[in-house]
mmCIF file of C-alpha atoms and ligand atoms in Angstrom:
data_model
loop_
_atom_site.group_PDB
_atom_site.id
_atom_site.type_symbol
_atom_site.label_atom_id
_atom_site.label_comp_id
_atom_site.label_asym_id
_atom_site.label_seq_id
_atom_site.Cartn_x
_atom_site.Cartn_y
_atom_site.Cartn_z
ATOM 1 C CA MET A 106 -0.079 -0.298 0.096
ATOM 2 C CA ARG A 107 1.438 3.479 -1.047
ATOM 3 C CA ILE A 108 0.301 6.446 1.938
ATOM 4 C CA ASP A 109 1.044 10.399 1.148
ATOM 5 C CA VAL A 110 0.251 12.480 3.776
ATOM 6 C CA VAL A 111 0.062 16.267 2.978
ATOM 7 C CA THR A 112 0.348 18.628 6.328
ATOM 8 C CA ILE A 113 2.034 22.090 7.524
ATOM 9 C CA PHE A 114 3.391 20.047 10.427
ATOM 10 C CA PRO A 115 5.328 17.100 8.792
ATOM 11 C CA GLU A 116 7.054 16.388 12.013
ATOM 12 C CA TYR A 117 4.180 15.150 13.220
ATOM 13 C CA LEU A 118 3.775 12.480 10.891
ATOM 14 C CA VAL A 119 7.191 11.239 12.124
ATOM 15 C CA PRO A 120 5.750 8.152 14.152
ATOM 16 C CA LEU A 121 4.635 6.774 10.745
ATOM 17 C CA GLY A 122 8.212 5.555 10.045
ATOM 18 C CA VAL A 123 8.607 3.844 13.887
ATOM 19 C CA SER A 124 7.643 0.534 15.089
ATOM 20 C CA LEU A 125 5.458 -1.681 13.075
ATOM 21 C CA LEU A 126 5.153 0.761 10.012
ATOM 22 C CA GLY A 127 8.563 1.492 9.963
ATOM 23 C CA LYS A 128 9.298 -2.530 9.791
ATOM 24 C CA ALA A 129 6.497 -2.516 7.335
ATOM 25 C CA SER A 130 8.060 -0.231 5.066
ATOM 26 C CA GLU A 131 11.418 -1.803 4.886
ATOM 27 C CA ARG A 132 9.474 -4.738 4.206
ATOM 28 C CA GLY A 133 7.987 -2.992 1.073
ATOM 29 C CA VAL A 134 4.570 -4.090 2.433
ATOM 30 C CA LEU A 135 3.958 0.187 3.057
ATOM 31 C CA HIS A 136 5.336 3.327 1.469
ATOM 32 C CA VAL A 137 4.503 5.982 3.264
ATOM 33 C CA HIS A 138 5.383 9.896 1.780
ATOM 34 C CA VAL A 139 4.939 12.571 4.086
ATOM 35 C CA HIS A 140 4.475 16.154 2.362
ATOM 36 C CA ASP A 141 4.904 19.734 3.239
ATOM 37 C CA LEU A 142 2.134 21.707 2.136
ATOM 38 C CA ARG A 143 4.096 25.203 1.791
ATOM 39 C CA ALA A 144 6.283 23.350 -0.680
ATOM 40 C CA TRP A 145 3.144 24.497 -3.051
ATOM 41 C CA THR A 146 2.746 28.251 -1.684
ATOM 42 C CA THR A 147 4.189 30.619 -4.073
ATOM 43 C CA ASP A 148 4.323 33.763 -1.746
ATOM 44 C CA LEU A 149 7.128 35.204 0.298
ATOM 45 C CA HIS A 150 5.768 34.230 3.451
ATOM 46 C CA ARG A 151 4.778 30.734 2.082
ATOM 47 C CA THR A 152 0.832 31.611 2.871
ATOM 48 C CA VAL A 153 -1.495 28.646 3.523
ATOM 49 C CA ASP A 154 -4.634 30.538 5.116
ATOM 50 C CA ASP A 155 -6.715 33.705 4.878
ATOM 51 C CA THR A 156 -9.905 35.113 6.395
ATOM 52 C CA PRO A 157 -13.269 33.410 6.202
ATOM 53 C CA TYR A 158 -15.785 34.597 3.833
ATOM 54 C CA GLY A 159 -18.934 35.325 5.724
ATOM 55 C CA GLY A 160 -16.536 36.834 8.875
ATOM 56 C CA GLY A 161 -15.888 34.839 12.023
ATOM 57 C CA PRO A 162 -13.205 33.253 14.073
ATOM 58 C CA GLY A 163 -9.989 31.958 12.996
ATOM 59 C CA MET A 164 -8.569 31.101 9.699
ATOM 60 C CA VAL A 165 -9.350 28.949 6.671
ATOM 61 C CA MET A 166 -6.990 27.107 4.732
ATOM 62 C CA LYS A 167 -6.799 28.396 1.074
ATOM 63 C CA PRO A 168 -7.198 26.379 -1.749
ATOM 64 C CA GLU A 169 -4.612 26.953 -4.629
ATOM 65 C CA PRO A 170 -1.752 25.641 -2.427
ATOM 66 C CA TRP A 171 -4.065 22.374 -1.708
ATOM 67 C CA TRP A 172 -4.752 21.524 -5.119
ATOM 68 C CA ALA A 173 -1.103 22.286 -6.197
ATOM 69 C CA ALA A 174 -0.041 19.667 -4.075
ATOM 70 C CA LEU A 175 -2.961 17.076 -4.251
ATOM 71 C CA THR A 176 -2.067 17.428 -8.046
ATOM 72 C CA ALA A 177 1.920 17.040 -7.565
ATOM 73 C CA VAL A 178 1.159 13.801 -5.485
ATOM 74 C CA THR A 179 -1.643 11.956 -7.676
ATOM 75 C CA LYS A 180 1.149 12.579 -10.489
ATOM 76 C CA ALA A 181 3.928 11.091 -8.461
ATOM 77 C CA GLY A 182 1.935 8.103 -7.643
ATOM 78 C CA PRO A 183 2.092 4.421 -9.400
ATOM 79 C CA ASP A 184 0.513 4.705 -13.106
ATOM 80 C CA ALA A 185 -2.814 2.973 -13.394
ATOM 81 C CA THR A 186 -3.374 3.075 -9.739
ATOM 82 C CA GLN A 187 -6.277 5.679 -8.488
ATOM 83 C CA PRO A 188 -5.645 7.227 -4.861
ATOM 84 C CA MET A 189 -8.315 7.491 -2.611
ATOM 85 C CA LEU A 190 -8.482 11.017 -0.863
ATOM 86 C CA VAL A 191 -8.947 10.737 3.105
ATOM 87 C CA VAL A 192 -9.565 14.345 5.096
ATOM 88 C CA PRO A 193 -9.891 13.698 8.350
ATOM 89 C CA THR A 194 -12.394 16.273 9.751
ATOM 90 C CA PRO A 195 -14.763 16.856 13.018
ATOM 91 C CA SER A 196 -17.851 17.031 10.582
ATOM 92 C CA GLY A 197 -17.080 13.990 8.655
ATOM 93 C CA ARG A 198 -18.539 10.497 9.070
ATOM 94 C CA ARG A 199 -17.372 8.364 12.109
ATOM 95 C CA PHE A 200 -14.266 6.381 11.526
ATOM 96 C CA THR A 201 -15.076 2.716 12.425
ATOM 97 C CA GLN A 202 -13.201 -0.681 11.923
ATOM 98 C CA ARG A 203 -15.327 -1.558 8.768
ATOM 99 C CA ASP A 204 -13.779 1.736 7.417
ATOM 100 C CA ALA A 205 -10.734 0.137 8.693
ATOM 101 C CA GLN A 206 -11.122 -2.981 6.710
ATOM 102 C CA ARG A 207 -12.048 -0.897 3.981
ATOM 103 C CA LEU A 208 -9.604 1.156 3.249
ATOM 104 C CA ALA A 209 -7.106 -1.687 4.048
ATOM 105 C CA GLY A 210 -8.270 -2.827 0.613
ATOM 106 C CA ARG A 211 -7.094 -0.008 -1.458
ATOM 107 C CA PRO A 212 -3.818 0.528 -3.259
ATOM 108 C CA TRP A 213 -3.027 3.977 -2.312
ATOM 109 C CA LEU A 214 -4.584 6.564 0.122
ATOM 110 C CA ILE A 215 -3.840 10.332 0.445
ATOM 111 C CA PHE A 216 -4.874 12.130 3.730
ATOM 112 C CA ALA A 217 -5.245 16.116 3.716
ATOM 113 C CA CYS A 218 -4.445 17.218 6.927
ATOM 114 C CA GLY A 219 -6.211 20.384 7.839
ATOM 115 C CA ARG A 220 -5.317 23.272 10.430
ATOM 116 C CA TYR A 221 -7.125 26.254 11.579
ATOM 117 C CA GLU A 222 -10.799 26.255 10.830
ATOM 118 C CA GLY A 223 -10.433 23.718 7.943
ATOM 119 C CA ILE A 224 -9.606 23.755 4.402
ATOM 120 C CA ASP A 225 -11.744 25.532 1.510
ATOM 121 C CA GLY A 226 -14.424 23.372 1.112
ATOM 122 C CA ARG A 227 -13.834 23.823 -2.784
ATOM 123 C CA VAL A 228 -10.725 21.444 -2.523
ATOM 124 C CA ALA A 229 -12.913 18.003 -1.837
ATOM 125 C CA GLU A 230 -15.429 19.359 -3.915
ATOM 126 C CA ARG A 231 -13.075 19.529 -6.662
ATOM 127 C CA ALA A 232 -11.276 16.186 -5.595
ATOM 128 C CA ARG A 233 -14.377 14.292 -6.007
ATOM 129 C CA THR A 234 -14.163 14.957 -9.776
ATOM 130 C CA THR A 235 -11.045 13.185 -9.973
ATOM 131 C CA MET A 236 -10.804 10.538 -7.228
ATOM 132 C CA PRO A 237 -13.084 8.745 -4.441
ATOM 133 C CA VAL A 238 -12.673 11.297 -1.177
ATOM 134 C CA GLU A 239 -13.752 10.386 2.418
ATOM 135 C CA GLU A 240 -14.237 13.039 5.063
ATOM 136 C CA LEU A 241 -13.745 10.825 8.281
ATOM 137 C CA SER A 242 -13.833 11.513 11.895
ATOM 138 C CA ILE A 243 -12.271 9.726 14.188
ATOM 139 C CA GLY A 244 -14.763 11.037 17.058
ATOM 140 C CA ASP A 245 -16.476 13.457 18.753
ATOM 141 C CA TYR A 246 -14.332 15.825 20.267
ATOM 142 C CA VAL A 247 -12.471 18.965 18.936
ATOM 143 C CA LEU A 248 -8.554 18.164 17.646
ATOM 144 C CA ALA A 249 -6.501 21.220 16.338
ATOM 145 C CA GLY A 250 -5.742 19.185 13.103
ATOM 146 C CA GLY A 251 -5.940 16.537 10.869
ATOM 147 C CA GLU A 252 -2.671 14.843 11.983
ATOM 148 C CA ALA A 253 -3.322 12.920 15.007
ATOM 149 C CA ALA A 254 -6.403 11.517 13.398
ATOM 150 C CA THR A 255 -4.055 10.236 10.358
ATOM 151 C CA LEU A 256 -1.730 8.607 12.692
ATOM 152 C CA VAL A 257 -5.194 6.901 14.268
ATOM 153 C CA ILE A 258 -6.321 6.140 10.883
ATOM 154 C CA VAL A 259 -3.221 4.947 9.601
ATOM 155 C CA GLU A 260 -2.719 2.654 12.380
ATOM 156 C CA ALA A 261 -5.989 0.941 12.078
ATOM 157 C CA VAL A 262 -5.586 0.509 8.328
ATOM 158 C CA THR A 263 -2.145 -0.762 8.176
ATOM 159 C CA ARG A 264 -2.260 -3.137 10.930
ATOM 160 C CA LEU A 265 -4.869 -5.271 9.016
ATOM 161 C CA LEU A 266 -2.273 -5.416 5.941
ATOM 162 C CA PRO A 267 -0.528 -9.055 5.506
ATOM 163 C CA GLY A 268 2.677 -8.687 6.529
ATOM 164 C CA VAL A 269 2.480 -5.881 9.221
ATOM 165 C CA LEU A 270 1.226 -7.381 12.492
ATOM 166 C CA GLY A 271 3.640 -9.921 13.431
ATOM 167 C CA ASN A 272 0.893 -12.354 14.129
ATOM 168 C CA ALA A 273 -2.274 -11.999 11.928
ATOM 169 C CA ASP A 274 -3.934 -14.108 14.509
ATOM 170 C CA SER A 275 -4.612 -11.365 16.776
ATOM 171 C CA VAL A 276 -6.655 -9.333 14.131
ATOM 172 C CA ALA A 277 -8.699 -12.364 13.627
ATOM 173 C CA ASP A 278 -10.314 -11.527 17.146
ATOM 174 C CA ASP A 279 -10.581 -7.875 16.776
ATOM 175 C CA SER A 280 -13.281 -5.781 18.782
ATOM 176 C CA PHE A 281 -15.657 -4.618 16.201
ATOM 177 C CA ALA A 282 -14.509 -7.074 13.586
ATOM 178 C CA PRO A 283 -16.811 -9.345 12.002
ATOM 179 C CA GLY A 284 -16.662 -12.658 14.214
ATOM 180 C CA THR A 285 -17.994 -14.483 16.776
ATOM 181 C CA MET A 286 -17.184 -11.546 19.595
ATOM 182 C CA SER A 287 -18.080 -8.725 17.400
ATOM 183 C CA GLY A 288 -19.581 -5.983 18.549
ATOM 184 C CA LEU A 289 -18.441 -6.548 21.874
ATOM 185 C CA LEU A 290 -15.986 -4.773 23.803
ATOM 186 C CA GLU A 291 -12.585 -7.208 25.009
ATOM 187 C CA GLY A 292 -12.917 -8.708 28.627
ATOM 188 C CA PRO A 293 -9.683 -8.407 30.753
ATOM 189 C CA VAL A 294 -6.653 -10.014 29.710
ATOM 190 C CA TYR A 295 -3.955 -11.469 32.066
ATOM 191 C CA THR A 296 -0.255 -12.883 31.932
ATOM 192 C CA LYS A 297 2.095 -14.542 34.331
ATOM 193 C CA PRO A 298 2.838 -14.578 37.326
ATOM 194 C CA ALA A 299 -0.243 -16.193 38.221
ATOM 195 C CA ASP A 300 0.307 -15.042 41.745
ATOM 196 C CA TRP A 301 1.464 -11.242 41.642
ATOM 197 C CA ASP A 302 1.256 -9.564 45.101
ATOM 198 C CA GLY A 303 -1.501 -11.590 46.345
ATOM 199 C CA MET A 304 -3.693 -10.886 43.547
ATOM 200 C CA GLY A 305 -4.173 -14.144 41.185
ATOM 201 C CA VAL A 306 -5.570 -15.159 37.880
ATOM 202 C CA PRO A 307 -9.193 -15.898 37.279
ATOM 203 C CA PRO A 308 -8.657 -20.291 37.487
ATOM 204 C CA VAL A 309 -10.935 -20.850 34.676
ATOM 205 C CA LEU A 310 -7.917 -19.609 32.523
ATOM 206 C CA GLN A 311 -5.676 -21.892 33.946
ATOM 207 C CA SER A 312 -8.037 -24.717 33.452
ATOM 208 C CA GLY A 313 -6.913 -25.497 29.991
ATOM 209 C CA ASN A 314 -10.527 -25.736 29.683
ATOM 210 C CA HIS A 315 -10.709 -24.175 26.270
ATOM 211 C CA ALA A 316 -15.006 -24.173 26.234
ATOM 212 C CA ALA A 317 -14.804 -22.985 29.791
ATOM 213 C CA ILE A 318 -12.520 -20.256 28.782
ATOM 214 C CA ALA A 319 -14.057 -19.420 25.528
ATOM 215 C CA ARG A 320 -17.516 -18.998 27.806
ATOM 216 C CA TRP A 321 -15.805 -16.846 30.448
ATOM 217 C CA ARG A 322 -14.158 -14.043 27.680
ATOM 218 C CA ARG A 323 -17.686 -13.914 26.169
ATOM 219 C CA ASP A 324 -19.073 -13.639 29.567
ATOM 220 C CA GLN A 325 -16.620 -10.952 30.479
ATOM 221 C CA ALA A 326 -17.006 -8.898 26.769
ATOM 222 C CA LEU A 327 -20.906 -8.592 27.745
ATOM 223 C CA ARG A 328 -20.203 -7.397 30.932
ATOM 224 C CA ARG A 329 -17.470 -4.883 30.062
ATOM 225 C CA THR A 330 -19.590 -4.079 26.817
ATOM 226 C CA ALA A 331 -22.835 -3.959 28.828
ATOM 227 C CA GLY A 332 -20.689 -1.503 31.357
ATOM 228 C CA ASN A 333 -19.089 0.799 29.266
ATOM 229 C CA ARG A 334 -20.713 0.744 25.839
ATOM 230 C CA PRO A 335 -24.369 -0.163 26.306
ATOM 231 C CA ASP A 336 -25.070 1.396 22.631
ATOM 232 C CA LEU A 337 -23.158 -1.720 21.398
ATOM 233 C CA ILE A 338 -25.453 -4.065 23.415
ATOM 234 C CA ALA A 339 -28.361 -2.549 21.735
ATOM 235 C CA GLY A 340 -26.789 -3.275 18.114
ATOM 236 C CA LEU A 341 -26.333 -6.426 18.673
ATOM 237 C CA ASP A 342 -28.401 -8.954 16.640
ATOM 238 C CA PRO A 343 -30.518 -10.920 19.552
ATOM 239 C CA ALA A 344 -29.772 -14.026 17.031
ATOM 240 C CA ASP A 345 -26.365 -13.913 18.033
ATOM 241 C CA LEU A 346 -27.262 -14.213 21.506
ATOM 242 C CA ASP A 347 -27.353 -17.544 22.868
ATOM 243 C CA GLU A 348 -29.146 -18.917 26.732
ATOM 244 C CA ARG A 349 -26.144 -17.929 28.171
ATOM 245 C CA ASP A 350 -25.513 -14.427 26.979
ATOM 246 C CA ARG A 351 -29.007 -13.489 27.773
ATOM 247 C CA GLU A 352 -28.457 -14.759 31.562
ATOM 248 C CA VAL A 353 -25.714 -12.546 31.244
ATOM 249 C CA LEU A 354 -26.996 -9.484 29.921
ATOM 250 C CA ALA A 355 -30.111 -9.935 32.359
ATOM 251 C CA ASP A 356 -27.875 -10.189 35.489
ATOM 252 C CA VAL A 357 -25.929 -7.279 34.411
ATOM 253 C CA GLY A 358 -28.999 -5.199 33.434
ATOM 254 C CA GLU A 359 -30.862 -6.574 36.917
ATOM 255 C CA ARG A 360 -27.121 -5.135 38.833
ATOM 256 C CA ASP A 361 -27.937 -1.713 37.189
ATOM 257 C CA ARG A 362 -31.458 -1.628 38.394
ATOM 258 C CA GLU A 363 -31.087 -2.729 41.669
ATOM 259 C CA VAL A 364 -32.642 0.179 43.304
ATOM 260 C CA PRO A 365 -34.786 -0.526 46.578
ATOM 261 C CA ALA A 366 -38.460 0.236 46.411
ATOM 262 C CA GLU A 367 -38.050 3.158 48.942
ATOM 263 C CA VAL A 368 -35.965 5.049 46.878
ATOM 264 C CA GLY A 369 -37.707 8.612 45.871
ATOM 265 C CA GLU A 370 -38.252 8.985 42.353
ATOM 266 C CA ARG A 371 -35.447 11.968 42.705
ATOM 267 C CA ASP A 372 -32.931 9.333 44.083
ATOM 268 C CA ARG A 373 -34.012 7.443 41.122
ATOM 269 C CA GLU A 374 -33.246 10.219 38.807
ATOM 270 C CA VAL A 375 -29.977 11.033 41.186
ATOM 271 C CA LEU A 376 -28.702 7.782 40.992
ATOM 272 C CA ALA A 377 -29.662 6.967 37.088
ATOM 273 C CA GLU A 378 -27.542 10.182 36.535
ATOM 274 C CA VAL A 379 -24.526 8.829 38.770
ATOM 275 C CA GLY A 380 -25.088 5.455 36.896
ATOM 276 C CA GLU A 381 -24.968 7.664 33.587
ATOM 277 C CA ARG A 382 -21.614 9.000 35.089
ATOM 278 C CA GLU A 383 -20.201 6.053 36.106
ATOM 279 C CA ARG A 384 -20.599 4.649 32.968
ATOM 280 C CA GLU A 385 -18.395 7.293 32.414
ATOM 281 C CA VAL A 386 -16.378 7.676 35.414
ATOM 282 C CA PRO A 387 -16.048 3.954 36.094
ATOM 283 C CA GLY A 388 -15.589 3.048 39.811
ATOM 284 C CA GLU A 389 -16.927 6.506 41.642
ATOM 285 C CA THR A 390 -20.208 4.838 42.811
ATOM 286 C CA GLY A 391 -19.194 0.913 43.610
ATOM 287 C CA ARG A 392 -19.585 -1.141 40.704
ATOM 288 C CA ASP A 393 -16.961 -0.906 38.116
ATOM 289 C CA PRO A 394 -17.263 -3.012 34.848
ATOM 290 C CA ASN A 395 -14.140 -3.435 34.236
ATOM 291 C CA ALA A 396 -13.554 -4.854 37.541
ATOM 292 C CA PRO A 397 -11.884 -8.341 37.730
ATOM 293 C CA PRO A 398 -15.289 -10.225 37.604
ATOM 294 C CA ALA A 399 -15.765 -12.754 40.757
ATOM 295 C CA ASP A 400 -15.774 -16.342 39.333
ATOM 296 C CA PRO A 401 -18.357 -16.771 37.412
ATOM 297 C CA PRO A 402 -20.500 -20.088 37.655
ATOM 298 C CA PRO A 403 -18.930 -23.570 35.994
ATOM 299 C CA PRO A 404 -20.645 -23.288 32.707
HETATM 300 C C1 JD8 B 1452 -9.352 18.136 11.085
HETATM 301 C C2 JD8 B 1452 -8.486 21.499 11.723
HETATM 302 C C3 JD8 B 1452 -9.250 22.139 13.654
HETATM 303 C C4 JD8 B 1452 -11.689 22.246 14.021
HETATM 304 C C5 JD8 B 1452 -12.184 24.377 14.325
HETATM 305 C C6 JD8 B 1452 -10.243 23.437 16.229
HETATM 306 C C7 JD8 B 1452 -10.951 14.555 13.236
HETATM 307 N N1 JD8 B 1452 -12.459 13.839 15.578
HETATM 308 C C8 JD8 B 1452 -11.613 14.945 14.988
HETATM 309 N N2 JD8 B 1452 -11.762 16.089 16.097
HETATM 310 N N3 JD8 B 1452 -11.354 17.245 15.422
HETATM 311 C C9 JD8 B 1452 -10.526 16.990 14.651
HETATM 312 C C10 JD8 B 1452 -9.948 17.744 13.266
HETATM 313 C C11 JD8 B 1452 -9.858 19.176 13.667
HETATM 314 C C12 JD8 B 1452 -9.410 19.925 12.640
HETATM 315 C C13 JD8 B 1452 -8.730 19.564 11.507
HETATM 316 C C14 JD8 B 1452 -9.824 17.267 11.940
HETATM 317 C C15 JD8 B 1452 -8.286 20.875 10.684
HETATM 318 N N4 JD8 B 1452 -9.198 21.442 12.585
HETATM 319 C C16 JD8 B 1452 -10.667 23.035 13.680
HETATM 320 C C17 JD8 B 1452 -13.153 22.697 13.488
HETATM 321 C C18 JD8 B 1452 -13.658 23.845 14.543
HETATM 322 N N5 JD8 B 1452 -10.863 23.940 14.661
HETATM 323 C C19 JD8 B 1452 -10.884 15.420 14.163
HETATM 324 N N6 JD8 B 1452 -10.701 13.547 12.265
#
């Protein structure tokens, strides 16, 4: 795969050259090229921004340097290969694992890292006339530019490429990836020593009983998902839930609903808020969905 990144902060993308990605580049699995947008400015001050039409705060990135850069980068790439332009933006579609898998199937990605208030809207509009363009957001929080989002998207995509990760197995059972645990968060993981300062490891994990271990891991994934991402539970296909799954979810639900009868309406509201906040900040008020689980009943 070829990846081009255009930015006014090329040093921000140095991490693309280290660790997994660095080795993948050495092995020829990945070809990463980072470009400084200012190389395509024409004035003494290498200007890339100007005031927004319609007024308002901040500055907007000018179209001319961007178009010159994208034209040069697309010319420099492999012939007969069409790039996809990826524009990280808080107003883009939410980037998901499914997008990561889809982008991993493309031969060439170009990332346009905006700054200031963003890039003049005509750049993406014009690019769409020559190549597929994806405007993607990595989450509902505001960053100062597209570089950090580009690092996130590039890692999520390139780790799926054959030859990038040491063992492809670890991709197979990714959270959010189609498969048995799809749509569920990962449960807790453990390694040696079996006794760490008096803290043990769930015995089932040392039992060698693969069916019991698989069941235990699914229980933990269901509990943690119900605790941290109830929206994912709501998105599960009931057909994918077996009797035991429903028991676990009912139990989690039950624990959440354990509000004594004498608790008044206002208290219920407060507890609901606390419950809500707990999903945001585990451990504040009692049960923590991430806390190591009490040993589940044998299957
Ligand atoms: C690209 C400029 C900053 C955004 C005024 C703050 C993605 N999930 C995400 N959050 N923020 C970004 C993102 C922010 C960017 C740019 C991506 C280019 N900014 C702007 C609009 C409000 N400033 C992002 N992906």
